[in-house]
Amino acid sequence: MTRTSGVCYTQPMSNHESFPPEEPKAKISERFPDYVPPTKITYVGGKPVTLHLRKCRLQLKDGDEWGREFISDKNVITVGSVDDNDLVVKDDTVSRYHCKIIEDNQSYLLVDLNSTNGTFVNRVRVREAFLKPGSLVTLGKTEMRFQAMDEKVEIQPSAKEAFGGIIGRAEKIREIFGILEKISPTGVTVVIEGETGTGKEVVARAIHNNSPRKAKPFMVFDCGAVPENLIESELFGHEKGSFTGAVMTRQGLFEMANGGTIFLDELGELNLDLQPKLLRVLEQREVKRVGSNKSIPIDVRVIAATNRTLEKEVREGRFREDLFYRLSVVRIFMPPLRDRKEDIPLLIKHFLRTMTFNRDETGKPRVTRVDRGAIEVMKNYDWPGNVRELLNVVERACSFADEGVIASENLPIQLTSGSQPRAKVAGGGNAHAGPPEEKLPFKEAKEKWVSSFERDYILGLLKKNNMNISHAAREADIDRKYFRKLMKKYGIDASDYTE
């Protein structure tokens, strides 16, 4: 799997995937010339992004003629005679919930739902069968023909400077806008990757709010914030008495999100034992509550996010390969803020205009602009906490700003630490103390000073908080995982400073 220009990734075929599953990949195009590959996005060498949207088409026979068509990009399509099916067939010989068609990796699987009159593929009664283009499906007296479709959409960088709550004019972010404009109206599963603070949840909400599901729930689940023994209950629900403390039946987030979107944040933190259960939900589009044998059908779009490299997690055995491929229909990489610093003024303007921390008692903005010096300081900083850190800095600066203007002196020390320090001299005055770094090029000198500051800052906070990493990270107002990353970067081991 190769990473492209930082926009997104290409989803390859894995060795175990085929159509049907037991056949070699080399024979797919020979046996099934109309076969449609999985959804892919590629972006190489400045060429346009090409999005292949995989869809299923079912055409119903009306007398001797082929008439009504049903086209869907959903992972699971239910067919039956009642109105809450995806494809409603008004035929007395068709059961209420007759069958379902599941997109299974690189194929489509037809499953009979214990129908009264049975489901037939090419005149043969089946319980389960893989469909190939042109397959004839018979439900009672109704016949329909299956086809797979591949809608090719060329994506160029958007001309807009915003998509939902995502702001930016840098080419990298506008390329993502172009992708989001195309995939949001579909039902494809999306994985959003990137460093902490790059706005992955904002992207997920923007996809939901620009989809046909926007009037339905948007449920967020942080895989790293819930104790492992409660994750299954939180996601899938539980029955009364299924475990100690289960005093009543409870819906899980998948049920609560039915018809809408569930956002799985920090996906890489999900316990390996729970990953097969998530995979089953994605494939079957049904959940079983803890303590129940009853399957509950769901219609949920799944968007996941992680700051880990999932390919590495798969290689090291911490993430299931089959779940990785099931989720990675479309993968989007959010660039760090240091790679799009030209967006900093635009982001600050957006924060000042929209955030409640910049409102006085009458609702008017307290701060209206940022002076040029402060902008330059912020552009010279690498923003390890990305957009989230920028937001925190702006909020802090607004509380110190005078006369409605943010100046460089209103910024925190980690942004301004590149300035030359002054040493104490006899008599209490200050004199310029030229450090050895002043002989280095500006960039190298700045990196040395920032590194020195970061190490001293992290170690100082740890000592202040009795080497408690969580407390120190909270006081620093940065993510605990990123705090640990800085500790590792500078070789700080909390155990070295505890008795």
Short mmCIF file of C-alpha atoms in Angstrom, two decimals:
data_model
loop_
_atom_site.label_atom_id
_atom_site.label_comp_id
_atom_site.label_asym_id
_atom_site.label_seq_id
_atom_site.Cartn_x
_atom_site.Cartn_y
_atom_site.Cartn_z
CA MET A 1 0.00 0.00 0.00
CA THR A 2 1.51 3.31 -1.03
CA ARG A 3 0.88 6.71 0.37
CA THR A 4 0.41 9.34 -2.31
CA SER A 5 0.65 13.11 -2.01
CA GLY A 6 -0.76 13.36 1.49
CA VAL A 7 -4.36 13.52 0.33
CA CYS A 8 -5.44 9.92 0.58
CA TYR A 9 -4.41 6.39 -0.19
CA THR A 10 -4.96 3.64 -2.71
CA GLN A 11 -6.73 0.57 -1.41
CA PRO A 12 -5.07 -2.54 -2.85
CA MET A 13 -6.39 -6.05 -3.11
CA SER A 14 -5.18 -8.26 -0.28
CA ASN A 15 -4.01 -11.79 -0.99
CA HIS A 16 -7.03 -13.38 0.64
CA GLU A 17 -9.63 -11.39 -1.30
CA SER A 18 -11.10 -12.77 -4.50
CA PHE A 19 -14.37 -13.16 -6.41
CA PRO A 20 -15.57 -15.72 -5.45
CA PRO A 21 -13.30 -15.78 -2.36
CA GLU A 22 -11.54 -19.03 -3.11
CA GLU A 23 -10.44 -18.09 -6.63
CA PRO A 24 -7.06 -16.54 -7.57
CA LYS A 25 -7.08 -12.82 -8.33
CA ALA A 26 -5.63 -13.41 -11.78
CA LYS A 27 -8.82 -15.14 -12.92
CA ILE A 28 -11.23 -12.42 -11.85
CA SER A 29 -11.03 -10.30 -15.00
CA GLU A 30 -11.10 -13.40 -17.21
CA ARG A 31 -14.18 -14.97 -15.65
CA PHE A 32 -16.01 -11.77 -14.78
CA PRO A 33 -15.23 -9.13 -17.42
CA ASP A 34 -17.84 -6.77 -15.93
CA TYR A 35 -16.35 -7.06 -12.45
CA VAL A 36 -16.12 -3.75 -10.58
CA PRO A 37 -13.10 -3.21 -8.28
CA PRO A 38 -13.40 -1.78 -4.76
CA THR A 39 -13.65 1.95 -4.28
CA LYS A 40 -10.25 3.52 -4.86
CA ILE A 41 -8.76 6.98 -4.71
CA THR A 42 -5.38 7.76 -6.18
CA TYR A 43 -3.44 10.99 -6.39
CA VAL A 44 -0.03 10.77 -7.99
CA GLY A 45 2.26 13.34 -9.58
CA GLY A 46 -0.16 16.24 -9.59
CA LYS A 47 -2.75 14.39 -11.67
CA PRO A 48 -6.44 14.65 -10.77
CA VAL A 49 -7.88 12.34 -8.15
CA THR A 50 -10.04 9.63 -9.66
CA LEU A 51 -12.79 8.27 -7.44
CA HIS A 52 -14.33 4.91 -8.34
CA LEU A 53 -17.68 4.53 -6.57
CA ARG A 54 -18.80 0.93 -6.45
CA LYS A 55 -22.57 0.50 -6.74
CA CYS A 56 -25.09 -2.32 -7.03
CA ARG A 57 -27.91 -2.20 -9.60
CA LEU A 58 -31.01 -4.39 -9.43
CA GLN A 59 -33.45 -4.31 -12.35
CA LEU A 60 -36.92 -5.77 -11.85
CA LYS A 61 -38.88 -7.57 -14.55
CA ASP A 62 -42.37 -6.28 -15.27
CA GLY A 63 -44.18 -8.89 -17.34
CA ASP A 64 -41.95 -9.60 -20.32
CA GLU A 65 -40.03 -6.32 -20.03
CA TRP A 66 -37.24 -5.20 -17.73
CA GLY A 67 -38.52 -2.13 -15.93
CA ARG A 68 -37.80 -0.47 -12.60
CA GLU A 69 -34.17 -0.07 -11.55
CA PHE A 70 -32.79 0.19 -8.04
CA ILE A 71 -29.23 1.54 -7.59
CA SER A 72 -27.44 1.68 -4.24
CA ASP A 73 -23.94 2.13 -2.83
CA LYS A 74 -24.88 0.70 0.58
CA ASN A 75 -22.91 -2.19 2.05
CA VAL A 76 -26.11 -4.10 2.83
CA ILE A 77 -29.34 -3.95 0.81
CA THR A 78 -32.51 -5.49 2.22
CA VAL A 79 -35.27 -6.69 -0.10
CA GLY A 80 -38.84 -7.47 0.93
CA SER A 81 -42.49 -6.50 0.73
CA VAL A 82 -42.68 -4.02 3.64
CA ASP A 83 -41.75 -0.38 3.39
CA ASP A 84 -38.69 -0.35 5.67
CA ASN A 85 -36.66 -2.45 3.20
CA ASP A 86 -34.19 -0.74 0.91
CA LEU A 87 -35.85 -2.32 -2.12
CA VAL A 88 -39.59 -2.77 -1.65
CA VAL A 89 -41.21 -5.45 -3.85
CA LYS A 90 -45.01 -5.41 -3.84
CA ASP A 91 -45.64 -9.10 -4.48
CA ASP A 92 -47.76 -11.39 -2.29
CA THR A 93 -45.27 -14.23 -2.85
CA VAL A 94 -42.38 -12.12 -1.47
CA SER A 95 -41.80 -12.28 2.29
CA ARG A 96 -41.78 -9.19 4.49
CA TYR A 97 -37.99 -9.46 4.79
CA HIS A 98 -37.08 -11.79 1.98
CA CYS A 99 -33.32 -11.48 1.42
CA LYS A 100 -30.35 -9.16 1.69
CA ILE A 101 -27.35 -8.45 -0.53
CA ILE A 102 -24.06 -7.83 1.25
CA GLU A 103 -20.99 -6.24 -0.30
CA ASP A 104 -18.37 -8.75 0.85
CA ASN A 105 -14.88 -7.38 0.18
CA GLN A 106 -14.63 -7.74 -3.62
CA SER A 107 -17.95 -9.48 -4.20
CA TYR A 108 -21.68 -9.37 -3.50
CA LEU A 109 -23.25 -12.07 -1.33
CA LEU A 110 -26.98 -12.83 -1.48
CA VAL A 111 -28.46 -14.20 1.77
CA ASP A 112 -31.99 -15.61 2.09
CA LEU A 113 -33.74 -14.42 5.29
CA ASN A 114 -35.77 -17.62 5.87
CA SER A 115 -38.29 -16.52 3.28
CA THR A 116 -41.48 -18.53 2.77
CA ASN A 117 -41.10 -19.16 -0.96
CA GLY A 118 -37.30 -19.16 -1.13
CA THR A 119 -34.66 -17.21 -3.03
CA PHE A 120 -33.28 -18.47 -6.35
CA VAL A 121 -30.13 -17.52 -8.27
CA ASN A 122 -30.18 -18.60 -11.92
CA ARG A 123 -33.13 -20.93 -11.10
CA VAL A 124 -31.29 -22.66 -8.24
CA ARG A 125 -32.66 -22.24 -4.70
CA VAL A 126 -29.99 -20.90 -2.34
CA ARG A 127 -29.48 -19.89 1.24
CA GLU A 128 -26.36 -17.95 0.36
CA ALA A 129 -24.75 -17.31 -3.02
CA PHE A 130 -22.19 -15.00 -4.56
CA LEU A 131 -23.63 -12.89 -7.35
CA LYS A 132 -21.83 -12.16 -10.58
CA PRO A 133 -22.85 -9.53 -13.16
CA GLY A 134 -25.98 -10.68 -14.99
CA SER A 135 -27.16 -13.09 -12.28
CA LEU A 136 -30.92 -13.70 -12.33
CA VAL A 137 -32.48 -13.52 -8.86
CA THR A 138 -36.01 -14.86 -8.28
CA LEU A 139 -38.10 -14.00 -5.22
CA GLY A 140 -41.49 -15.70 -5.32
CA LYS A 141 -42.93 -14.61 -8.65
CA THR A 142 -40.62 -11.59 -8.96
CA GLU A 143 -37.48 -11.69 -11.06
CA MET A 144 -34.63 -9.20 -10.94
CA ARG A 145 -31.24 -8.96 -12.59
CA PHE A 146 -28.05 -8.06 -10.74
CA GLN A 147 -25.32 -5.79 -12.06
CA ALA A 148 -22.32 -4.12 -10.44
CA MET A 149 -21.55 -0.55 -11.45
CA ASP A 150 -18.40 1.54 -11.33
CA GLU A 151 -19.04 5.29 -11.31
CA LYS A 152 -15.81 7.14 -12.12
CA VAL A 153 -15.58 10.67 -10.80
CA GLU A 154 -12.59 12.94 -11.43
CA ILE A 155 -11.83 15.16 -8.48
CA GLN A 156 -9.96 18.45 -8.67
CA PRO A 157 -9.01 20.68 -5.72
CA SER A 158 -12.10 22.60 -4.65
CA ALA A 159 -12.31 26.33 -5.33
CA LYS A 160 -13.87 26.81 -1.90
CA GLU A 161 -12.03 27.77 1.28
CA ALA A 162 -14.30 25.80 3.60
CA PHE A 163 -16.22 22.55 3.78
CA GLY A 164 -18.43 22.34 6.83
CA GLY A 165 -16.23 23.34 9.74
CA ILE A 166 -12.96 22.69 7.89
CA ILE A 167 -11.17 25.88 6.86
CA GLY A 168 -8.25 26.34 4.49
CA ARG A 169 -7.00 27.60 1.16
CA ALA A 170 -3.80 25.53 0.92
CA GLU A 171 -3.85 23.12 -2.01
CA LYS A 172 -3.56 20.06 0.21
CA ILE A 173 -6.69 20.93 2.16
CA ARG A 174 -8.63 21.99 -0.95
CA GLU A 175 -7.84 18.61 -2.49
CA ILE A 176 -9.52 17.05 0.52
CA PHE A 177 -12.51 19.38 0.06
CA GLY A 178 -12.84 18.07 -3.49
CA ILE A 179 -12.90 14.48 -2.24
CA LEU A 180 -15.36 15.22 0.57
CA GLU A 181 -17.75 16.95 -1.83
CA LYS A 182 -17.97 13.71 -3.83
CA ILE A 183 -18.02 11.07 -1.09
CA SER A 184 -20.29 12.80 1.43
CA PRO A 185 -23.55 12.10 -0.48
CA THR A 186 -22.61 8.41 -0.78
CA GLY A 187 -22.65 5.75 1.92
CA VAL A 188 -19.01 4.67 1.67
CA THR A 189 -17.05 3.88 4.80
CA VAL A 190 -14.27 6.38 5.48
CA VAL A 191 -11.07 6.22 7.54
CA ILE A 192 -9.52 9.58 8.44
CA GLU A 193 -5.85 9.50 9.39
CA GLY A 194 -3.55 12.19 10.72
CA GLU A 195 -1.83 13.56 13.76
CA THR A 196 -3.64 14.56 16.92
CA GLY A 197 -5.39 17.91 16.54
CA THR A 198 -5.64 17.97 12.74
CA GLY A 199 -9.45 18.04 12.82
CA LYS A 200 -10.46 14.44 12.11
CA GLU A 201 -13.74 14.70 14.01
CA VAL A 202 -14.53 17.98 12.23
CA VAL A 203 -14.09 16.13 8.91
CA ALA A 204 -16.38 13.33 10.08
CA ARG A 205 -19.10 15.80 11.09
CA ALA A 206 -18.74 17.62 7.77
CA ILE A 207 -19.24 14.34 5.87
CA HIS A 208 -22.34 13.55 7.94
CA ASN A 209 -23.81 17.05 7.61
CA ASN A 210 -23.40 16.96 3.83
CA SER A 211 -24.97 13.53 3.42
CA PRO A 212 -28.57 12.32 3.13
CA ARG A 213 -28.21 11.18 6.77
CA LYS A 214 -27.76 14.70 8.17
CA ALA A 215 -31.17 14.71 9.89
CA LYS A 216 -30.31 11.46 11.69
CA PRO A 217 -27.99 10.94 14.68
CA PHE A 218 -24.23 11.49 14.61
CA MET A 219 -22.80 9.35 17.40
CA VAL A 220 -19.17 9.61 18.58
CA PHE A 221 -17.29 6.79 20.29
CA ASP A 222 -13.71 7.23 21.52
CA CYS A 223 -12.17 3.76 21.45
CA GLY A 224 -9.37 4.86 23.76
CA ALA A 225 -11.48 6.57 26.42
CA VAL A 226 -13.74 3.69 27.52
CA PRO A 227 -12.57 0.81 29.76
CA GLU A 228 -12.04 -2.34 27.70
CA ASN A 229 -14.65 -4.34 29.65
CA LEU A 230 -17.35 -1.77 28.76
CA ILE A 231 -16.59 -1.18 25.07
CA GLU A 232 -18.72 -4.05 23.78
CA SER A 233 -21.71 -2.92 25.83
CA GLU A 234 -21.25 0.71 24.75
CA LEU A 235 -21.11 -0.17 21.07
CA PHE A 236 -23.60 -3.03 20.82
CA GLY A 237 -25.79 -2.65 23.93
CA HIS A 238 -26.68 -5.25 26.54
CA GLU A 239 -29.63 -7.14 27.99
CA LYS A 240 -30.73 -6.88 31.59
CA GLY A 241 -28.73 -9.22 33.82
CA SER A 242 -26.13 -10.02 31.14
CA PHE A 243 -23.32 -9.01 33.51
CA THR A 244 -22.85 -7.55 36.98
CA GLY A 245 -24.30 -4.06 37.00
CA ALA A 246 -26.56 -4.59 33.96
CA VAL A 247 -29.73 -3.64 35.85
CA MET A 248 -31.66 -2.77 32.70
CA THR A 249 -31.62 -3.38 28.95
CA ARG A 250 -29.60 -0.74 27.11
CA GLN A 251 -29.16 0.16 23.46
CA GLY A 252 -25.63 0.45 22.10
CA LEU A 253 -24.33 3.31 19.99
CA PHE A 254 -24.84 1.39 16.74
CA GLU A 255 -28.56 1.08 17.49
CA MET A 256 -28.78 4.68 18.65
CA ALA A 257 -27.11 5.82 15.41
CA ASN A 258 -29.51 3.87 13.20
CA GLY A 259 -30.18 5.81 10.01
CA GLY A 260 -27.27 8.12 10.75
CA THR A 261 -23.50 7.97 11.24
CA ILE A 262 -21.24 6.52 13.92
CA PHE A 263 -17.78 8.02 14.31
CA LEU A 264 -15.18 5.68 15.82
CA ASP A 265 -12.42 7.92 17.10
CA GLU A 266 -8.96 6.53 17.98
CA LEU A 267 -9.77 3.31 16.11
CA GLY A 268 -6.22 2.03 16.57
CA GLU A 269 -6.87 1.75 20.32
CA LEU A 270 -9.64 -0.85 19.85
CA ASN A 271 -8.89 -4.09 21.63
CA LEU A 272 -7.89 -6.94 19.31
CA ASP A 273 -10.54 -9.22 20.87
CA LEU A 274 -13.34 -6.80 19.93
CA GLN A 275 -12.24 -6.26 16.34
CA PRO A 276 -13.96 -9.43 14.96
CA LYS A 277 -17.25 -8.24 16.45
CA LEU A 278 -16.89 -4.85 14.79
CA LEU A 279 -16.04 -6.61 11.52
CA ARG A 280 -19.22 -8.68 11.77
CA VAL A 281 -21.31 -5.54 12.29
CA LEU A 282 -19.74 -3.94 9.22
CA GLU A 283 -20.29 -7.02 7.06
CA GLN A 284 -23.74 -8.12 8.25
CA ARG A 285 -25.11 -4.70 9.23
CA GLU A 286 -26.64 -6.15 12.35
CA VAL A 287 -25.72 -6.18 16.05
CA LYS A 288 -26.21 -8.56 18.94
CA ARG A 289 -26.50 -7.06 22.38
CA VAL A 290 -24.36 -8.55 25.12
CA GLY A 291 -26.34 -11.43 26.60
CA SER A 292 -28.67 -11.82 23.60
CA ASN A 293 -28.79 -14.19 20.64
CA LYS A 294 -31.12 -11.95 18.66
CA SER A 295 -29.67 -9.99 15.74
CA ILE A 296 -30.89 -6.42 15.31
CA PRO A 297 -30.57 -4.95 11.78
CA ILE A 298 -28.96 -1.51 11.56
CA ASP A 299 -28.46 1.08 8.86
CA VAL A 300 -25.40 3.07 9.89
CA ARG A 301 -22.59 4.79 8.03
CA VAL A 302 -19.24 4.20 9.68
CA ILE A 303 -16.48 6.81 9.77
CA ALA A 304 -13.32 6.03 11.72
CA ALA A 305 -10.27 8.06 12.70
CA THR A 306 -6.82 7.22 13.99
CA ASN A 307 -3.49 8.92 14.59
CA ARG A 308 -1.72 5.58 14.23
CA THR A 309 -0.35 4.07 11.02
CA LEU A 310 -2.79 1.23 10.48
CA GLU A 311 -0.53 -0.66 8.05
CA LYS A 312 2.11 -0.84 10.78
CA GLU A 313 -0.50 -1.96 13.31
CA VAL A 314 -1.55 -4.75 10.91
CA ARG A 315 2.05 -5.84 10.32
CA GLU A 316 2.74 -5.98 14.05
CA GLY A 317 -0.42 -7.97 14.76
CA ARG A 318 -2.30 -5.29 16.70
CA PHE A 319 -4.99 -4.70 14.08
CA ARG A 320 -6.86 -7.27 12.00
CA GLU A 321 -6.08 -7.19 8.31
CA ASP A 322 -9.64 -8.08 7.27
CA LEU A 323 -11.06 -5.24 9.40
CA PHE A 324 -8.47 -2.86 7.96
CA TYR A 325 -9.60 -3.62 4.39
CA ARG A 326 -13.28 -3.55 5.30
CA LEU A 327 -12.94 -0.06 6.80
CA SER A 328 -10.53 1.38 4.24
CA VAL A 329 -12.98 1.94 1.40
CA VAL A 330 -11.87 5.57 1.31
CA ARG A 331 -8.89 6.76 3.36
CA ILE A 332 -8.17 10.43 3.85
CA PHE A 333 -4.94 11.81 5.31
CA MET A 334 -5.29 15.13 7.12
CA PRO A 335 -2.11 17.20 6.69
CA PRO A 336 -0.50 18.67 9.83
CA LEU A 337 -0.73 22.43 10.30
CA ARG A 338 3.03 22.85 9.76
CA ASP A 339 2.47 21.69 6.17
CA ARG A 340 -0.18 24.35 5.48
CA LYS A 341 0.96 27.39 7.44
CA GLU A 342 -0.57 29.71 4.85
CA ASP A 343 -3.93 28.74 6.40
CA ILE A 344 -3.05 30.13 9.85
CA PRO A 345 -4.42 33.69 9.24
CA LEU A 346 -7.61 32.24 7.74
CA LEU A 347 -8.08 29.87 10.69
CA ILE A 348 -7.49 32.65 13.22
CA LYS A 349 -10.02 34.87 11.47
CA HIS A 350 -12.54 32.02 11.59
CA PHE A 351 -11.93 31.43 15.32
CA LEU A 352 -12.31 35.13 16.15
CA ARG A 353 -15.54 35.31 14.19
CA THR A 354 -17.23 32.12 15.43
CA MET A 355 -15.95 31.13 18.88
CA THR A 356 -17.83 32.15 22.02
CA PHE A 357 -14.62 32.91 23.94
CA ASN A 358 -14.26 36.03 21.79
CA ARG A 359 -17.63 37.53 22.74
CA ASP A 360 -18.37 40.26 25.24
CA GLU A 361 -21.56 40.63 27.29
CA THR A 362 -23.40 42.08 24.29
CA GLY A 363 -22.30 39.28 21.96
CA LYS A 364 -19.86 41.42 19.99
CA PRO A 365 -16.29 40.25 19.22
CA ARG A 366 -13.76 41.32 21.87
CA VAL A 367 -10.78 40.90 19.52
CA THR A 368 -11.07 41.85 15.87
CA ARG A 369 -7.59 41.33 14.47
CA VAL A 370 -4.06 40.01 14.99
CA ASP A 371 -1.07 42.24 14.34
CA ARG A 372 1.57 41.30 11.76
CA GLY A 373 4.23 40.48 14.34
CA ALA A 374 2.01 37.93 16.06
CA ILE A 375 1.12 36.34 12.72
CA GLU A 376 4.80 35.96 11.86
CA VAL A 377 5.53 34.39 15.25
CA MET A 378 2.74 31.87 14.69
CA LYS A 379 3.91 31.09 11.17
CA ASN A 380 7.42 30.36 12.48
CA TYR A 381 6.12 27.80 14.98
CA ASP A 382 5.72 24.13 14.02
CA TRP A 383 2.42 23.48 15.86
CA PRO A 384 2.91 19.96 17.23
CA GLY A 385 -0.69 20.10 18.49
CA ASN A 386 -1.92 21.26 15.05
CA VAL A 387 -5.23 23.13 14.67
CA ARG A 388 -6.35 22.23 18.19
CA GLU A 389 -3.23 23.87 19.62
CA LEU A 390 -3.77 26.95 17.43
CA LEU A 391 -7.32 27.26 18.75
CA ASN A 392 -6.07 27.05 22.34
CA VAL A 393 -3.40 29.68 21.65
CA VAL A 394 -5.94 32.06 20.11
CA GLU A 395 -8.32 31.57 23.04
CA ARG A 396 -5.53 32.33 25.51
CA ALA A 397 -4.33 35.36 23.52
CA CYS A 398 -7.85 36.80 23.41
CA SER A 399 -7.93 36.91 27.21
CA PHE A 400 -4.69 38.95 27.29
CA ALA A 401 -5.24 41.18 24.25
CA ASP A 402 -5.65 44.94 24.64
CA GLU A 403 -7.72 47.25 22.44
CA GLY A 404 -9.11 44.38 20.36
CA VAL A 405 -5.74 43.35 18.89
CA ILE A 406 -3.64 40.25 19.54
CA ALA A 407 0.06 41.14 19.72
CA SER A 408 3.10 38.87 19.93
CA GLU A 409 3.45 39.52 23.68
CA ASN A 410 0.01 37.94 24.16
CA LEU A 411 1.28 34.60 22.83
CA PRO A 412 2.53 31.77 25.09
CA ILE A 413 6.23 31.25 25.69
CA GLN A 414 6.53 28.13 23.54
CA LEU A 415 5.81 30.27 20.47
CA THR A 416 8.20 33.06 21.33
CA SER A 417 11.08 31.01 22.77
CA GLY A 418 13.08 31.40 19.57
CA SER A 419 14.01 34.95 20.65
CA GLN A 420 17.48 35.48 22.12
CA PRO A 421 17.55 35.13 25.92
CA ARG A 422 19.20 37.64 28.22
CA ALA A 423 21.52 36.73 31.05
CA LYS A 424 21.83 38.41 34.44
CA VAL A 425 24.95 40.56 34.98
CA ALA A 426 26.45 41.99 38.11
CA GLY A 427 24.33 44.75 39.56
CA GLY A 428 21.07 43.15 38.53
CA GLY A 429 20.97 44.43 34.94
CA ASN A 430 20.47 42.39 31.77
CA ALA A 431 22.99 41.89 29.02
CA HIS A 432 22.78 39.97 25.81
CA ALA A 433 24.33 36.54 26.24
CA GLY A 434 25.23 35.25 22.85
CA PRO A 435 24.73 31.47 22.89
CA PRO A 436 26.74 29.12 20.64
CA GLU A 437 23.60 28.64 18.51
CA GLU A 438 23.83 32.19 17.14
CA LYS A 439 26.59 30.99 14.86
CA LEU A 440 24.25 28.44 13.28
CA PRO A 441 21.83 29.13 10.42
CA PHE A 442 18.51 30.50 11.67
CA LYS A 443 16.54 27.30 11.11
CA GLU A 444 19.03 25.08 12.92
CA ALA A 445 19.40 27.54 15.80
CA LYS A 446 15.64 27.78 16.15
CA GLU A 447 15.26 23.99 16.19
CA LYS A 448 17.89 23.70 18.95
CA TRP A 449 16.21 26.36 21.05
CA VAL A 450 12.74 24.85 20.57
CA SER A 451 14.03 21.38 21.44
CA SER A 452 15.73 22.73 24.55
CA PHE A 453 12.56 24.53 25.59
CA GLU A 454 10.34 21.51 24.96
CA ARG A 455 12.53 19.18 27.03
CA ASP A 456 12.79 21.61 29.95
CA TYR A 457 9.08 22.40 29.77
CA ILE A 458 8.00 18.73 29.76
CA LEU A 459 10.41 17.74 32.54
CA GLY A 460 9.47 20.77 34.63
CA LEU A 461 5.75 19.97 34.41
CA LEU A 462 6.36 16.33 35.29
CA LYS A 463 8.35 17.27 38.39
CA LYS A 464 5.70 19.80 39.37
CA ASN A 465 3.03 17.07 39.13
CA ASN A 466 5.07 14.37 40.93
CA MET A 467 5.83 12.67 37.60
CA ASN A 468 2.12 12.07 36.93
CA ILE A 469 1.91 12.11 33.13
CA SER A 470 -1.88 12.60 32.95
CA HIS A 471 -1.80 15.59 35.31
CA ALA A 472 1.18 17.14 33.52
CA ALA A 473 -0.44 16.73 30.09
CA ARG A 474 -3.66 18.28 31.40
CA GLU A 475 -1.79 21.30 32.74
CA ALA A 476 0.07 21.66 29.44
CA ASP A 477 -3.30 21.47 27.64
CA ILE A 478 -2.00 18.90 25.18
CA ASP A 479 -3.08 15.34 24.45
CA ARG A 480 -1.63 12.75 26.84
CA LYS A 481 -0.45 10.58 23.94
CA TYR A 482 1.38 13.50 22.39
CA PHE A 483 2.88 14.31 25.82
CA ARG A 484 4.22 10.75 25.98
CA LYS A 485 5.56 11.15 22.46
CA LEU A 486 7.53 14.23 23.54
CA MET A 487 8.85 12.34 26.56
CA LYS A 488 10.07 9.57 24.28
CA LYS A 489 11.56 12.12 21.86
CA TYR A 490 13.70 13.66 24.61
CA GLY A 491 14.47 10.42 26.44
CA ILE A 492 12.49 11.34 29.55
CA ASP A 493 11.48 8.33 31.66
CA ALA A 494 9.25 9.19 34.61
CA SER A 495 10.61 6.24 36.59
CA ASP A 496 14.08 7.81 36.56
CA TYR A 497 12.79 10.67 38.69
CA THR A 498 10.72 8.70 41.21
CA GLU A 499 11.96 7.00 44.31
#
